[in-house]
CSV table of C-alpha atoms and ligand atoms in Angstrom, one decimal:
chain,number,residue,atom,x,y,z
G,1,UNK,CA,0.0,0.2,-0.2
G,2,UNK,CA,1.2,3.7,-0.8
G,3,UNK,CA,-0.2,6.3,1.0
G,4,UNK,CA,-1.1,9.0,-1.8
G,5,UNK,CA,1.9,11.6,-2.4
G,6,UNK,CA,4.0,10.7,0.4
G,7,UNK,CA,7.8,11.7,0.4
G,8,UNK,CA,9.7,10.2,3.3
G,9,UNK,CA,13.4,12.0,4.0
G,10,UNK,CA,15.4,9.1,5.5
G,11,UNK,CA,19.0,8.5,6.2
G,12,UNK,CA,20.1,5.1,6.6
G,13,UNK,CA,22.2,5.6,9.8
G,14,UNK,CA,19.5,7.8,11.6
G,15,UNK,CA,17.9,5.9,14.4
G,16,UNK,CA,14.8,8.2,14.4
G,17,UNK,CA,14.3,7.3,10.7
G,18,UNK,CA,15.0,3.6,11.0
G,19,UNK,CA,12.2,3.7,13.7
G,20,UNK,CA,10.0,5.1,10.7
G,21,UNK,CA,11.2,2.6,8.5
G,22,UNK,CA,10.2,-0.3,10.9
G,23,UNK,CA,6.9,1.3,11.1
G,24,UNK,CA,6.2,1.4,7.9
G,25,UNK,CA,7.4,-2.0,7.1
G,26,UNK,CA,5.2,-3.8,10.0
G,27,UNK,CA,2.2,-2.0,8.3
G,28,UNK,CA,3.0,-3.1,4.6
G,29,UNK,CA,3.4,0.4,3.5
G,30,UNK,CA,5.8,2.4,1.0
G,31,UNK,CA,6.3,6.0,0.6
G,32,UNK,CA,5.6,7.1,-2.9
G,33,UNK,CA,9.5,8.5,-2.9
G,34,UNK,CA,12.2,8.3,-0.6
G,35,UNK,CA,14.6,11.0,-0.6
G,36,UNK,CA,17.9,10.4,1.2
G,37,UNK,CA,19.5,13.3,3.1
G,38,UNK,CA,23.0,12.5,3.8
G,39,UNK,CA,24.0,13.6,7.1
G,40,UNK,CA,27.6,12.9,6.8
G,41,UNK,CA,27.6,15.6,4.1
G,42,UNK,CA,25.8,18.2,6.3
G,43,UNK,CA,22.8,17.9,3.5
G,44,UNK,CA,20.2,18.0,6.6
G,45,UNK,CA,21.5,21.1,7.5
G,46,UNK,CA,21.5,23.4,4.1
G,47,UNK,CA,18.9,23.8,1.2
G,48,UNK,CA,17.4,22.2,-0.1
G,49,UNK,CA,16.4,20.0,2.7
G,50,UNK,CA,16.5,22.8,5.2
G,51,UNK,CA,13.8,25.0,3.2
G,52,UNK,CA,11.6,22.0,3.7
G,53,UNK,CA,12.4,20.9,7.0
G,54,UNK,CA,13.4,23.9,9.1
G,55,UNK,CA,14.3,21.6,11.9
G,56,UNK,CA,17.1,20.1,9.5
G,57,UNK,CA,16.6,17.0,11.3
G,58,UNK,CA,15.5,13.6,9.8
G,59,UNK,CA,13.0,11.9,9.0
G,60,UNK,CA,10.4,13.9,8.2
G,61,UNK,CA,7.4,13.3,5.5
G,62,UNK,CA,5.9,15.9,2.9
G,63,UNK,CA,2.6,15.2,1.6
G,64,UNK,CA,-0.1,17.5,0.8
G,65,UNK,CA,2.1,20.4,0.0
G,66,UNK,CA,3.5,20.0,3.7
G,67,UNK,CA,6.5,18.9,5.9
G,68,UNK,CA,6.1,17.0,8.9
G,69,UNK,CA,9.0,15.9,11.1
G,70,UNK,CA,9.3,14.1,14.8
G,71,UNK,CA,9.4,10.3,14.3
G,72,UNK,CA,7.0,9.4,16.7
G,73,UNK,CA,4.5,11.8,15.7
G,74,UNK,CA,5.0,10.5,12.3
G,75,UNK,CA,4.3,7.1,13.6
G,76,UNK,CA,1.4,8.1,15.5
G,77,UNK,CA,-0.1,9.4,12.3
G,78,UNK,CA,0.7,6.5,10.5
G,79,UNK,CA,-0.8,4.2,13.4
G,80,UNK,CA,-4.1,6.3,13.3
G,81,UNK,CA,-5.1,5.8,9.7
G,82,UNK,CA,-3.4,2.3,9.1
G,83,UNK,CA,-4.0,0.7,12.2
G,84,UNK,CA,-2.8,-2.8,11.4
G,85,UNK,CA,-0.8,-3.8,13.1
G,86,UNK,CA,-1.6,-1.1,16.1
G,87,UNK,CA,1.7,0.0,17.4
G,88,UNK,CA,-0.3,1.8,20.4
G,89,UNK,CA,-2.7,0.0,21.6
G,90,UNK,CA,-6.2,1.3,22.0
G,91,UNK,CA,-6.5,0.4,25.7
G,92,UNK,CA,-5.5,3.5,27.5
G,93,UNK,CA,-3.4,1.8,30.1
G,94,UNK,CA,-1.4,-0.4,27.6
G,95,UNK,CA,-0.9,2.9,25.6
G,96,UNK,CA,0.7,4.5,28.7
G,97,UNK,CA,3.0,1.7,29.2
G,98,UNK,CA,4.1,1.6,25.5
G,99,UNK,CA,4.8,5.4,25.5
G,100,UNK,CA,6.4,5.2,28.6
G,101,UNK,CA,9.1,3.1,26.9
G,102,UNK,CA,9.0,4.8,23.7
G,103,UNK,CA,9.7,8.1,25.3
G,104,UNK,CA,12.2,6.9,27.7
G,105,UNK,CA,14.3,6.4,24.3
G,106,UNK,CA,12.9,9.2,22.2
G,107,UNK,CA,12.9,12.0,24.8
G,108,UNK,CA,15.5,10.9,27.6
G,109,UNK,CA,18.2,8.9,25.5
G,110,UNK,CA,18.5,9.9,22.2
G,111,UNK,CA,18.4,13.5,21.9
G,112,UNK,CA,21.5,13.7,24.1
G,113,UNK,CA,23.7,11.4,21.8
G,114,UNK,CA,22.4,13.0,18.5
G,115,UNK,CA,25.1,13.8,16.0
G,116,UNK,CA,24.5,17.9,16.6
G,117,UNK,CA,25.1,17.4,20.4
G,118,UNK,CA,28.5,15.2,19.9
G,119,UNK,CA,29.5,17.8,17.4
G,120,UNK,CA,28.8,20.4,19.6
G,121,UNK,CA,30.7,18.9,22.9
G,122,UNK,CA,33.7,18.4,20.8
G,123,UNK,CA,33.5,21.6,18.8
G,124,UNK,CA,32.3,24.3,20.6
G,125,UNK,CA,33.2,22.7,24.1
G,126,UNK,CA,36.6,21.2,22.9
G,127,UNK,CA,35.8,17.9,24.3
G,128,UNK,CA,38.0,15.2,23.7
G,129,UNK,CA,37.0,12.1,21.6
G,130,UNK,CA,37.4,9.9,24.9
G,131,UNK,CA,35.1,12.4,27.0
G,132,UNK,CA,32.7,12.3,24.1
G,133,UNK,CA,32.6,8.4,23.9
G,134,UNK,CA,32.4,8.7,27.9
G,135,UNK,CA,29.2,11.3,27.5
G,136,UNK,CA,27.7,8.8,25.0
G,137,UNK,CA,28.0,5.6,27.2
G,138,UNK,CA,26.9,7.4,30.2
G,139,UNK,CA,23.6,8.3,28.8
G,140,UNK,CA,22.8,5.0,27.2
G,141,UNK,CA,23.9,3.1,30.2
G,142,UNK,CA,21.5,5.4,32.4
G,143,UNK,CA,18.4,5.2,29.7
G,144,UNK,CA,19.2,1.3,29.6
G,145,UNK,CA,19.0,0.8,33.0
G,146,UNK,CA,15.6,2.2,33.3
G,147,UNK,CA,14.5,0.6,30.1
G,148,UNK,CA,15.8,-2.9,31.4
G,149,UNK,CA,13.7,-2.4,34.9
G,150,UNK,CA,10.5,-1.3,32.5
G,151,UNK,CA,10.9,-4.6,30.2
G,152,UNK,CA,12.0,-7.0,32.5
G,153,UNK,CA,8.7,-7.7,34.3
G,154,UNK,CA,7.1,-8.8,30.5
G,155,UNK,CA,9.4,-11.3,29.5
G,156,UNK,CA,7.4,-14.2,30.8
G,157,UNK,CA,4.3,-12.5,28.5
G,158,UNK,CA,5.9,-12.7,25.0
G,159,UNK,CA,9.1,-11.6,23.2
G,160,UNK,CA,8.2,-8.0,22.6
G,161,UNK,CA,9.0,-5.2,25.2
G,162,UNK,CA,5.3,-5.0,26.8
G,163,UNK,CA,4.8,-8.8,26.0
G,164,UNK,CA,2.9,-10.4,23.5
G,165,UNK,CA,2.7,-7.8,21.1
G,166,UNK,CA,4.7,-5.6,18.8
G,167,UNK,CA,4.5,-1.6,19.5
G,168,UNK,CA,6.1,1.5,19.4
G,169,UNK,CA,8.0,0.5,22.2
G,170,UNK,CA,9.8,-2.1,20.2
G,171,UNK,CA,9.6,0.3,17.2
G,172,UNK,CA,12.4,2.6,19.4
G,173,UNK,CA,14.2,0.0,21.2
G,174,UNK,CA,15.8,-1.8,18.4
G,175,UNK,CA,17.1,1.5,16.8
G,176,UNK,CA,18.8,2.3,20.2
G,177,UNK,CA,20.3,-1.0,20.6
G,178,UNK,CA,21.7,-0.3,16.9
G,179,UNK,CA,23.2,2.9,17.9
G,180,UNK,CA,24.7,1.5,21.6
G,181,UNK,CA,26.4,-1.8,19.8
G,182,UNK,CA,27.7,1.0,17.1
G,183,UNK,CA,29.4,2.6,20.1
G,184,UNK,CA,30.7,-0.7,21.5
G,185,UNK,CA,28.5,-0.2,24.7
G,186,UNK,CA,28.6,-3.3,27.1
G,187,UNK,CA,25.2,-4.8,26.9
G,188,UNK,CA,25.8,-7.5,29.4
G,189,UNK,CA,23.8,-5.6,32.3
G,190,UNK,CA,20.3,-5.4,29.9
G,191,UNK,CA,19.5,-9.2,29.2
G,192,UNK,CA,15.7,-8.2,29.0
G,193,UNK,CA,16.6,-5.2,26.4
G,194,UNK,CA,18.8,-7.9,24.3
G,195,UNK,CA,16.4,-10.3,24.4
G,196,UNK,CA,14.0,-8.3,22.9
G,197,UNK,CA,16.3,-6.9,20.4
G,198,UNK,CA,17.4,-10.4,19.5
G,199,UNK,CA,13.8,-11.5,18.8
G,200,UNK,CA,12.7,-8.4,16.8
G,201,UNK,CA,15.9,-8.4,14.5
G,202,UNK,CA,14.5,-11.8,13.2
G,203,UNK,CA,11.2,-10.2,12.2
G,204,UNK,CA,11.5,-9.0,8.2
G,205,UNK,CA,10.0,-5.6,9.4
G,206,UNK,CA,12.6,-5.1,11.7
G,207,UNK,CA,15.5,-6.4,9.5
G,208,UNK,CA,14.7,-5.2,6.4
G,209,UNK,CA,14.5,-1.5,7.9
G,210,UNK,CA,18.1,-2.1,9.5
G,211,UNK,CA,21.0,0.0,8.3
G,212,UNK,CA,23.3,-2.3,6.0
G,213,UNK,CA,26.4,-1.2,8.1
L,1,LIG,N1,13.0,14.0,18.0
L,1,LIG,C1,13.5,13.8,16.5
L,1,LIG,C2,14.8,13.7,16.4
L,1,LIG,C3,15.4,13.4,15.1
L,1,LIG,C4,16.8,13.4,15.1
L,1,LIG,O1,17.7,14.2,15.8
L,1,LIG,N2,17.5,13.2,13.8
L,1,LIG,C5,18.9,13.0,13.8
L,1,LIG,C6,19.3,11.5,13.1
L,1,LIG,S1,18.8,10.1,14.1
L,1,LIG,C7,19.4,14.0,12.8
L,1,LIG,O2,18.8,14.5,12.1
L,1,LIG,N3,20.6,14.7,13.3
L,1,LIG,C8,21.3,15.4,12.5
L,1,LIG,C9,22.2,16.4,13.7
L,1,LIG,O3,22.3,16.1,14.8
L,1,LIG,O4,22.6,17.4,13.2
L,1,LIG,C10,12.6,12.8,15.9
L,1,LIG,O5,12.5,11.6,16.6
L,1,LIG,O6,12.4,12.7,14.7
């Protein structure tokens, strides 16, 4: 299924874009057009991308002549229009649990370790490469301590973060684990996180969305 007129601005290594790729795959959707915005060359921070997406961040969607950013907002929109499978449960308490995990990743971990933050601390604040890695590991581990406590109680109910059903929590977790591995974070203190990640990455919707390297 192709939502009419949808352009998806994507970058393979962007974990926020990776979330959107997983959500599209799980729902069997394809954008009409996928435009790569290369973060390595700084294409995100310049025209023409900056003129359609003022934040200069990926991912974003353009349709009906407008551009919208924020991966969780984009996924919630997709979920409202294409509810199969539901990534945010309709039952309010279940939805609260899913958003708690998703926001722990998207609000409390990811923004601290984003490219522009790492560039700022090494550039403007003159932090060393070693200090940058220490920063990166610190915020991943701080967030993963919380996530492990949120996910572990659900391990006997099914293979996903919140039990039997795939949700926005898993869509956010897998890209964040990818980031942690890329930066050599020791994941041995997080068996529940690793078990959910190991299960999800066997599923085509997740596997096909993964960065090639
Ligand atoms: N909260 C935003 C974050 C978007 C974001 O930070 N994207 C990153 C890639 S994962 C980016 O464009 N970074 C460019 C930069 O930091 O300069 C979302 O969930 O979409």
